[in-house]
Amino acid sequence: MNPVALILSVVFIVLVFIPFTKKRTTQTLLIACEFFIFCFSGFFAIEALTGQSTSYILIGSIVTGNIPIVIDPLAAWFILLINFTFLTGSIYGNSYMKAYADRKHQLSLHWISYLLSHIGLLAVCVVQHMLIFLFVWEIMALSSFIMVIFESEKSQTIKAGINYLIQSHIGILLLTIGFGWVYVETGSWSFDAIKLFGQTGSLLEAFGLMLLFFAGFSFKAGFVPFHTWLPQAHPAAPAHVSGVMSGVLIKIGIYGILRMLLLLPNNTIEIGIVILIISIITGIYGVMLAIVQHNLKTLLAYHSIENIGIIGIGIGVGCLGLGLGNEPMAAIGFAGALLHTLNHSLFKSVLFYGAGNVYQATHSVNIESFGGLIKRMPHTAFLFLIASLAISGLPPFNGFISEFLIYSGLINGWSHGTFIYILIFAFAVFGLSLIGGLAILCFTKAFGTIFLGSPRQTFAQEPQESSRMALIPMYIIIALIIAIGVFPSIFVKALWLPVQQFTGNMHENAFTFSPSLLSIAQQIGIASLIFMALTGFIWFIRYQLTKRQTVTCAETWGCGYIAPTPKMQYTASSFVRTYRKLAEPILLFQKHKKEVSGIFPHEAFHSIHSLDRVEMYLIHMPLKRMRFWLNRFSFLQNGSLQFYILYGLLFIIILIAVPSLEYLYHILAHFLNIL
């Protein structure tokens, strides 16, 4: 039996049974189906990464023709990434969604959409036919939209979902225009026609087509200025959906860009410079906005934009390496981008799951209202801390390895380029360094405000640690995060064939230039791990020596002040006040305050909310102007039945008049020709 037909048949059966099964059976069916997809498609993916690509031809219709299905190394890397994230997400999600057990029908639709989204993402990776690609892309977009609006009773959730759906379809429109352009020029819907277009058309046409594809896929990936849906959709969705969206859904935009780079290898220097500059802006802008957020999930969403920028920097480095004929730079750039695609999926999933744990314990995502949760939720705090260190690019965790590769590619290009390229690489190194430093600031604020200190607010219920089923997938991901950080060579060597698709048959030493790059990274990781183990050992000895002693609790000494309150702690806003002052010329803030006045002052407050300047200028202001002009025609909707009948008559007259005018035009033209 055809493997494609087999996997679709199994998923179809599960989808049919989900609405008619009990809750526990639905959970078992879902996880079993996810595990089947993980193993079955993962088998072919691992084969492709070892040099045995798989291809099938599906019989299509008169319109589509035959449909090629190809699992090559690039598709295989993303298949494994998608499968792992969806499997761990389904395990965590079953625990998270217990709070909504009374919504039987909504849950059924939600899990059906979850499976459809998974299949849609896998299909996007393997389909090599433009029409079918758009079809499965639409399935992915619609199913993820349904997942986002699970809590549809909230107006903000519906707004975020519709915003996501509209912007997704703007991206689909751009992809459709690009595919249509290729079809008009070549007469074929196959992906091979895109390669033919690049070979037979002019360099300018190939460059324009690549920019069109880049813009279309950037709406999904979240590059600035195509990112504005992302900070709204991630907070609106359930935690496991946020983890999946940030982990793999936006990465499918990265996959699309990489696939088009394989098919259109023209203008690699020009495309590389464009991607590099946009990615640096994306990374810096994303992390700058993340620092000033009060909503924990919005903060994490902006960090997704930041990490898309880091991945884009790696892609830009790879493209420039190809254009300049610098093999090590090209290999390391693409390897860093692909590895960071995996790394971000891992630590961002843990962060969103941690945010979900906090939300279910407190029913809040407002960072300002938390404090001291490490005492109530020690496992979540520990997992969130490890993921925070990983996303900040610190050893011995996975984020350090991929960013180290991208840095190495930039520095390698620095030593082999002309003056103008040295300036570009210097700008990129500065941008990447700034992104890393600001990320550390942001997660210091987030972890410290949420988990350390004293509670800033009394919740209706005492916060409690999440269930074991919610913590198990998080610990599994953390183990993989540490494994990549300590033993990077295993994972980077798995990227050899995907990278070779871009660079051709270059020498394997391109990965390990002057001296062994991976050896250096691994030594740093092991040294950091030993330091952390030594710290833990010292703590264990201290614990053993003091566990039998009487422990007393008292207030921290406050310089003689004997009445401290939780309000005297640093808030998230006050922690980053100096940064906010520096960033005010670039970012946009909305301030609300009531000053203290009088001898016996009443209530006073001071609140600051950040706004997305790009969203304000590209979406809100144009919409405001459009509403202003449309309101000028509001008199047409005056509620009078006579006017509405008149509009109908006018419409009928116009329908009759337009063909009549065209007929008169032809008669007049014929008469003038006779003369």
PDB file of C-alpha atoms in Angstrom, residues 438-648:
ATOM      1  CA  LEU A 438      18.446  42.143  25.234  1.00  0.00           C
ATOM      2  CA  ALA A 439      17.081  38.575  25.425  1.00  0.00           C
ATOM      3  CA  ILE A 440      19.002  38.050  28.680  1.00  0.00           C
ATOM      4  CA  LEU A 441      17.542  41.285  30.047  1.00  0.00           C
ATOM      5  CA  CYS A 442      14.014  40.252  29.070  1.00  0.00           C
ATOM      6  CA  PHE A 443      14.106  36.795  30.620  1.00  0.00           C
ATOM      7  CA  THR A 444      15.831  38.062  33.743  1.00  0.00           C
ATOM      8  CA  LYS A 445      12.841  40.360  34.128  1.00  0.00           C
ATOM      9  CA  ALA A 446      10.304  37.656  33.289  1.00  0.00           C
ATOM     10  CA  PHE A 447      11.691  34.878  35.492  1.00  0.00           C
ATOM     11  CA  GLY A 448      12.520  37.186  38.399  1.00  0.00           C
ATOM     12  CA  THR A 449       9.129  38.896  38.418  1.00  0.00           C
ATOM     13  CA  ILE A 450       7.082  35.713  38.019  1.00  0.00           C
ATOM     14  CA  PHE A 451       8.909  33.182  40.175  1.00  0.00           C
ATOM     15  CA  LEU A 452      11.086  35.106  42.634  1.00  0.00           C
ATOM     16  CA  GLY A 453      10.265  37.591  45.391  1.00  0.00           C
ATOM     17  CA  SER A 454       6.968  37.710  47.265  1.00  0.00           C
ATOM     18  CA  PRO A 455       3.437  37.333  45.866  1.00  0.00           C
ATOM     19  CA  ARG A 456       2.177  40.652  44.552  1.00  0.00           C
ATOM     20  CA  GLN A 457      -1.431  39.553  44.452  1.00  0.00           C
ATOM     21  CA  THR A 458      -3.712  37.126  46.276  1.00  0.00           C
ATOM     22  CA  PHE A 459      -5.427  34.785  43.836  1.00  0.00           C
ATOM     23  CA  ALA A 460      -8.839  33.186  44.264  1.00  0.00           C
ATOM     24  CA  GLN A 461      -7.133  29.799  44.615  1.00  0.00           C
ATOM     25  CA  GLU A 462      -3.687  29.013  45.932  1.00  0.00           C
ATOM     26  CA  PRO A 463      -1.389  28.322  42.939  1.00  0.00           C
ATOM     27  CA  GLN A 464      -0.410  24.675  42.651  1.00  0.00           C
ATOM     28  CA  GLU A 465       2.058  22.734  40.532  1.00  0.00           C
ATOM     29  CA  SER A 466       0.752  21.283  37.265  1.00  0.00           C
ATOM     30  CA  SER A 467       0.009  17.597  36.801  1.00  0.00           C
ATOM     31  CA  ARG A 468       2.629  15.020  35.925  1.00  0.00           C
ATOM     32  CA  MET A 469       1.236  14.669  32.386  1.00  0.00           C
ATOM     33  CA  ALA A 470       1.901  18.372  31.820  1.00  0.00           C
ATOM     34  CA  LEU A 471       5.450  18.165  33.162  1.00  0.00           C
ATOM     35  CA  ILE A 472       6.638  14.962  31.445  1.00  0.00           C
ATOM     36  CA  PRO A 473       6.759  16.398  27.879  1.00  0.00           C
ATOM     37  CA  MET A 474       8.510  19.480  29.225  1.00  0.00           C
ATOM     38  CA  TYR A 475      11.231  17.384  30.873  1.00  0.00           C
ATOM     39  CA  ILE A 476      11.660  15.358  27.657  1.00  0.00           C
ATOM     40  CA  ILE A 477      12.214  18.563  25.692  1.00  0.00           C
ATOM     41  CA  ILE A 478      14.640  19.898  28.311  1.00  0.00           C
ATOM     42  CA  ALA A 479      16.673  16.685  28.026  1.00  0.00           C
ATOM     43  CA  LEU A 480      16.963  17.254  24.276  1.00  0.00           C
ATOM     44  CA  ILE A 481      17.906  20.911  24.840  1.00  0.00           C
ATOM     45  CA  ILE A 482      20.818  19.852  27.062  1.00  0.00           C
ATOM     46  CA  ALA A 483      21.820  17.016  24.716  1.00  0.00           C
ATOM     47  CA  ILE A 484      22.186  19.426  21.775  1.00  0.00           C
ATOM     48  CA  GLY A 485      24.142  21.856  23.932  1.00  0.00           C
ATOM     49  CA  VAL A 486      26.594  19.237  25.238  1.00  0.00           C
ATOM     50  CA  PHE A 487      26.884  16.957  22.178  1.00  0.00           C
ATOM     51  CA  PRO A 488      26.298  19.272  19.188  1.00  0.00           C
ATOM     52  CA  SER A 489      28.286  17.239  16.663  1.00  0.00           C
ATOM     53  CA  ILE A 490      25.611  14.504  16.586  1.00  0.00           C
ATOM     54  CA  PHE A 491      22.899  16.944  15.539  1.00  0.00           C
ATOM     55  CA  VAL A 492      25.012  19.119  13.240  1.00  0.00           C
ATOM     56  CA  LYS A 493      26.250  16.062  11.332  1.00  0.00           C
ATOM     57  CA  ALA A 494      22.590  15.145  10.735  1.00  0.00           C
ATOM     58  CA  LEU A 495      22.370  18.453   8.839  1.00  0.00           C
ATOM     59  CA  TRP A 496      25.095  17.479   6.371  1.00  0.00           C
ATOM     60  CA  LEU A 497      22.725  16.385   3.576  1.00  0.00           C
ATOM     61  CA  PRO A 498      20.180  19.232   3.985  1.00  0.00           C
ATOM     62  CA  VAL A 499      23.048  21.741   3.860  1.00  0.00           C
ATOM     63  CA  GLN A 500      24.610  19.944   0.893  1.00  0.00           C
ATOM     64  CA  GLN A 501      21.409  20.595  -1.080  1.00  0.00           C
ATOM     65  CA  PHE A 502      22.315  24.288  -0.971  1.00  0.00           C
ATOM     66  CA  THR A 503      26.084  24.133  -1.232  1.00  0.00           C
ATOM     67  CA  GLY A 504      26.582  21.210  -3.614  1.00  0.00           C
ATOM     68  CA  ASN A 505      29.320  18.607  -3.303  1.00  0.00           C
ATOM     69  CA  MET A 506      31.687  20.577  -1.127  1.00  0.00           C
ATOM     70  CA  HIS A 507      34.204  19.110   1.270  1.00  0.00           C
ATOM     71  CA  GLU A 508      32.929  18.006   4.700  1.00  0.00           C
ATOM     72  CA  ASN A 509      35.630  20.100   6.414  1.00  0.00           C
ATOM     73  CA  ALA A 510      33.517  23.147   5.559  1.00  0.00           C
ATOM     74  CA  PHE A 511      31.723  22.391   8.829  1.00  0.00           C
ATOM     75  CA  THR A 512      34.886  22.368  10.899  1.00  0.00           C
ATOM     76  CA  PHE A 513      37.242  25.072   9.765  1.00  0.00           C
ATOM     77  CA  SER A 514      40.202  26.560  11.677  1.00  0.00           C
ATOM     78  CA  PRO A 515      40.193  24.774  14.200  1.00  0.00           C
ATOM     79  CA  SER A 516      37.363  22.310  14.779  1.00  0.00           C
ATOM     80  CA  LEU A 517      34.287  24.490  15.273  1.00  0.00           C
ATOM     81  CA  LEU A 518      32.101  21.805  16.791  1.00  0.00           C
ATOM     82  CA  SER A 519      34.916  20.688  19.090  1.00  0.00           C
ATOM     83  CA  ILE A 520      35.143  24.209  20.533  1.00  0.00           C
ATOM     84  CA  ALA A 521      31.364  24.408  21.008  1.00  0.00           C
ATOM     85  CA  GLN A 522      31.284  20.961  22.610  1.00  0.00           C
ATOM     86  CA  GLN A 523      34.128  21.795  25.005  1.00  0.00           C
ATOM     87  CA  ILE A 524      32.318  24.961  26.086  1.00  0.00           C
ATOM     88  CA  GLY A 525      29.118  22.968  26.610  1.00  0.00           C
ATOM     89  CA  ILE A 526      30.793  20.242  28.640  1.00  0.00           C
ATOM     90  CA  ALA A 527      32.701  22.772  30.758  1.00  0.00           C
ATOM     91  CA  SER A 528      29.458  24.648  31.483  1.00  0.00           C
ATOM     92  CA  LEU A 529      27.684  21.408  32.335  1.00  0.00           C
ATOM     93  CA  ILE A 530      30.484  20.417  34.732  1.00  0.00           C
ATOM     94  CA  PHE A 531      30.246  23.834  36.393  1.00  0.00           C
ATOM     95  CA  MET A 532      26.478  23.435  36.815  1.00  0.00           C
ATOM     96  CA  ALA A 533      26.922  19.887  38.151  1.00  0.00           C
ATOM     97  CA  LEU A 534      29.532  21.145  40.622  1.00  0.00           C
ATOM     98  CA  THR A 535      27.139  23.883  41.745  1.00  0.00           C
ATOM     99  CA  GLY A 536      24.424  21.279  42.238  1.00  0.00           C
ATOM    100  CA  PHE A 537      26.790  19.019  44.163  1.00  0.00           C
ATOM    101  CA  ILE A 538      27.750  21.869  46.515  1.00  0.00           C
ATOM    102  CA  TRP A 539      24.067  22.642  47.042  1.00  0.00           C
ATOM    103  CA  PHE A 540      23.416  18.928  47.780  1.00  0.00           C
ATOM    104  CA  ILE A 541      26.223  18.844  50.381  1.00  0.00           C
ATOM    105  CA  ARG A 542      24.858  22.002  51.998  1.00  0.00           C
ATOM    106  CA  TYR A 543      21.382  20.467  52.062  1.00  0.00           C
ATOM    107  CA  GLN A 544      22.647  17.284  53.710  1.00  0.00           C
ATOM    108  CA  LEU A 545      24.546  19.258  56.358  1.00  0.00           C
ATOM    109  CA  THR A 546      21.644  21.549  57.226  1.00  0.00           C
ATOM    110  CA  LYS A 547      18.569  19.343  56.795  1.00  0.00           C
ATOM    111  CA  ARG A 548      18.562  18.336  60.487  1.00  0.00           C
ATOM    112  CA  GLN A 549      18.970  21.873  61.753  1.00  0.00           C
ATOM    113  CA  THR A 550      16.028  24.013  62.761  1.00  0.00           C
ATOM    114  CA  VAL A 551      15.095  26.455  60.010  1.00  0.00           C
ATOM    115  CA  THR A 552      13.523  29.777  60.920  1.00  0.00           C
ATOM    116  CA  CYS A 553      11.909  32.197  58.495  1.00  0.00           C
ATOM    117  CA  ALA A 554      12.151  35.962  58.890  1.00  0.00           C
ATOM    118  CA  GLU A 555      11.863  39.094  56.819  1.00  0.00           C
ATOM    119  CA  THR A 556      14.902  40.179  54.833  1.00  0.00           C
ATOM    120  CA  TRP A 557      16.798  42.971  56.571  1.00  0.00           C
ATOM    121  CA  GLY A 558      15.589  46.253  55.102  1.00  0.00           C
ATOM    122  CA  CYS A 559      18.092  48.792  56.389  1.00  0.00           C
ATOM    123  CA  GLY A 560      16.107  49.434  59.560  1.00  0.00           C
ATOM    124  CA  TYR A 561      12.738  49.652  57.815  1.00  0.00           C
ATOM    125  CA  ILE A 562      10.436  47.216  59.612  1.00  0.00           C
ATOM    126  CA  ALA A 563       7.280  47.389  57.476  1.00  0.00           C
ATOM    127  CA  PRO A 564       8.142  46.130  53.978  1.00  0.00           C
ATOM    128  CA  THR A 565       5.289  45.198  51.640  1.00  0.00           C
ATOM    129  CA  PRO A 566       5.198  43.295  48.328  1.00  0.00           C
ATOM    130  CA  LYS A 567       4.513  46.631  46.595  1.00  0.00           C
ATOM    131  CA  MET A 568       8.046  47.705  47.427  1.00  0.00           C
ATOM    132  CA  GLN A 569       9.495  45.049  45.118  1.00  0.00           C
ATOM    133  CA  TYR A 570      10.665  45.817  41.643  1.00  0.00           C
ATOM    134  CA  THR A 571       7.830  45.401  39.168  1.00  0.00           C
ATOM    135  CA  ALA A 572       8.424  44.181  35.642  1.00  0.00           C
ATOM    136  CA  SER A 573       8.044  47.768  34.412  1.00  0.00           C
ATOM    137  CA  SER A 574      10.364  49.321  36.971  1.00  0.00           C
ATOM    138  CA  PHE A 575      12.993  46.646  36.318  1.00  0.00           C
ATOM    139  CA  VAL A 576      13.318  47.763  32.677  1.00  0.00           C
ATOM    140  CA  ARG A 577      12.605  51.482  33.226  1.00  0.00           C
ATOM    141  CA  THR A 578      16.099  52.566  32.166  1.00  0.00           C
ATOM    142  CA  TYR A 579      15.848  50.484  29.001  1.00  0.00           C
ATOM    143  CA  ARG A 580      12.377  51.902  28.272  1.00  0.00           C
ATOM    144  CA  LYS A 581      13.689  55.444  28.503  1.00  0.00           C
ATOM    145  CA  LEU A 582      16.418  54.601  25.994  1.00  0.00           C
ATOM    146  CA  ALA A 583      13.984  52.826  23.650  1.00  0.00           C
ATOM    147  CA  GLU A 584      11.241  55.479  23.681  1.00  0.00           C
ATOM    148  CA  PRO A 585      12.435  57.171  20.445  1.00  0.00           C
ATOM    149  CA  ILE A 586      12.062  53.852  18.596  1.00  0.00           C
ATOM    150  CA  LEU A 587       9.105  52.188  20.304  1.00  0.00           C
ATOM    151  CA  LEU A 588       5.629  53.543  20.904  1.00  0.00           C
ATOM    152  CA  PHE A 589       4.183  53.803  24.418  1.00  0.00           C
ATOM    153  CA  GLN A 590       0.770  54.708  25.764  1.00  0.00           C
ATOM    154  CA  LYS A 591       0.832  56.230  29.249  1.00  0.00           C
ATOM    155  CA  HIS A 592      -2.032  56.606  31.701  1.00  0.00           C
ATOM    156  CA  LYS A 593      -1.462  58.240  35.052  1.00  0.00           C
ATOM    157  CA  LYS A 594      -3.178  60.144  37.808  1.00  0.00           C
ATOM    158  CA  GLU A 595      -0.823  62.311  39.821  1.00  0.00           C
ATOM    159  CA  VAL A 596      -0.725  62.434  43.622  1.00  0.00           C
ATOM    160  CA  SER A 597      -2.128  65.769  44.824  1.00  0.00           C
ATOM    161  CA  GLY A 598      -3.523  67.348  47.967  1.00  0.00           C
ATOM    162  CA  ILE A 599      -2.766  66.888  51.642  1.00  0.00           C
ATOM    163  CA  PHE A 600      -4.866  63.731  51.766  1.00  0.00           C
ATOM    164  CA  PRO A 601      -4.449  62.330  48.244  1.00  0.00           C
ATOM    165  CA  HIS A 602      -6.918  59.925  46.739  1.00  0.00           C
ATOM    166  CA  GLU A 603      -6.003  56.963  44.568  1.00  0.00           C
ATOM    167  CA  ALA A 604      -3.157  57.524  42.117  1.00  0.00           C
ATOM    168  CA  PHE A 605      -1.856  55.270  39.371  1.00  0.00           C
ATOM    169  CA  HIS A 606       0.689  55.153  36.596  1.00  0.00           C
ATOM    170  CA  SER A 607       0.499  52.566  33.801  1.00  0.00           C
ATOM    171  CA  ILE A 608       2.491  52.207  30.598  1.00  0.00           C
ATOM    172  CA  HIS A 609       1.533  49.997  27.663  1.00  0.00           C
ATOM    173  CA  SER A 610       3.664  49.415  24.608  1.00  0.00           C
ATOM    174  CA  LEU A 611       2.221  49.603  21.107  1.00  0.00           C
ATOM    175  CA  ASP A 612       3.614  48.079  17.954  1.00  0.00           C
ATOM    176  CA  ARG A 613       4.650  51.025  15.788  1.00  0.00           C
ATOM    177  CA  VAL A 614       4.627  48.918  12.614  1.00  0.00           C
ATOM    178  CA  GLU A 615       1.120  47.661  13.323  1.00  0.00           C
ATOM    179  CA  MET A 616      -0.007  51.193  14.129  1.00  0.00           C
ATOM    180  CA  TYR A 617       1.286  52.661  10.858  1.00  0.00           C
ATOM    181  CA  LEU A 618       0.566  49.753   8.494  1.00  0.00           C
ATOM    182  CA  ILE A 619      -2.789  48.527   9.847  1.00  0.00           C
ATOM    183  CA  HIS A 620      -4.516  50.749  12.392  1.00  0.00           C
ATOM    184  CA  MET A 621      -3.945  54.139  10.755  1.00  0.00           C
ATOM    185  CA  PRO A 622      -4.917  53.002   7.202  1.00  0.00           C
ATOM    186  CA  LEU A 623      -8.021  51.307   8.609  1.00  0.00           C
ATOM    187  CA  LYS A 624      -8.895  54.470  10.523  1.00  0.00           C
ATOM    188  CA  ARG A 625      -8.608  56.553   7.361  1.00  0.00           C
ATOM    189  CA  MET A 626     -10.648  54.016   5.393  1.00  0.00           C
ATOM    190  CA  ARG A 627     -13.409  54.085   8.009  1.00  0.00           C
ATOM    191  CA  PHE A 628     -13.365  57.880   7.895  1.00  0.00           C
ATOM    192  CA  TRP A 629     -13.963  57.947   4.126  1.00  0.00           C
ATOM    193  CA  LEU A 630     -16.501  55.121   4.200  1.00  0.00           C
ATOM    194  CA  ASN A 631     -18.467  56.971   6.884  1.00  0.00           C
ATOM    195  CA  ARG A 632     -19.002  59.758   4.362  1.00  0.00           C
ATOM    196  CA  PHE A 633     -21.249  57.354   2.458  1.00  0.00           C
ATOM    197  CA  SER A 634     -23.200  56.280   5.518  1.00  0.00           C
ATOM    198  CA  PHE A 635     -26.155  58.362   4.290  1.00  0.00           C
ATOM    199  CA  LEU A 636     -26.782  55.598   1.749  1.00  0.00           C
ATOM    200  CA  GLN A 637     -27.809  53.325   4.624  1.00  0.00           C
ATOM    201  CA  ASN A 638     -30.601  55.561   5.898  1.00  0.00           C
ATOM    202  CA  GLY A 639     -33.128  52.844   6.749  1.00  0.00           C
ATOM    203  CA  SER A 640     -35.638  54.014   4.127  1.00  0.00           C
ATOM    204  CA  LEU A 641     -37.273  51.198   2.125  1.00  0.00           C
ATOM    205  CA  GLN A 642     -37.926  53.535  -0.817  1.00  0.00           C
ATOM    206  CA  PHE A 643     -34.217  54.313  -1.159  1.00  0.00           C
ATOM    207  CA  TYR A 644     -33.284  50.625  -1.051  1.00  0.00           C
ATOM    208  CA  ILE A 645     -35.791  49.914  -3.868  1.00  0.00           C
ATOM    209  CA  LEU A 646     -34.287  52.819  -5.797  1.00  0.00           C
ATOM    210  CA  TYR A 647     -30.782  51.330  -5.395  1.00  0.00           C
ATOM    211  CA  GLY A 648     -32.063  48.090  -6.884  1.00  0.00           C
TER     212      GLY A 648
END
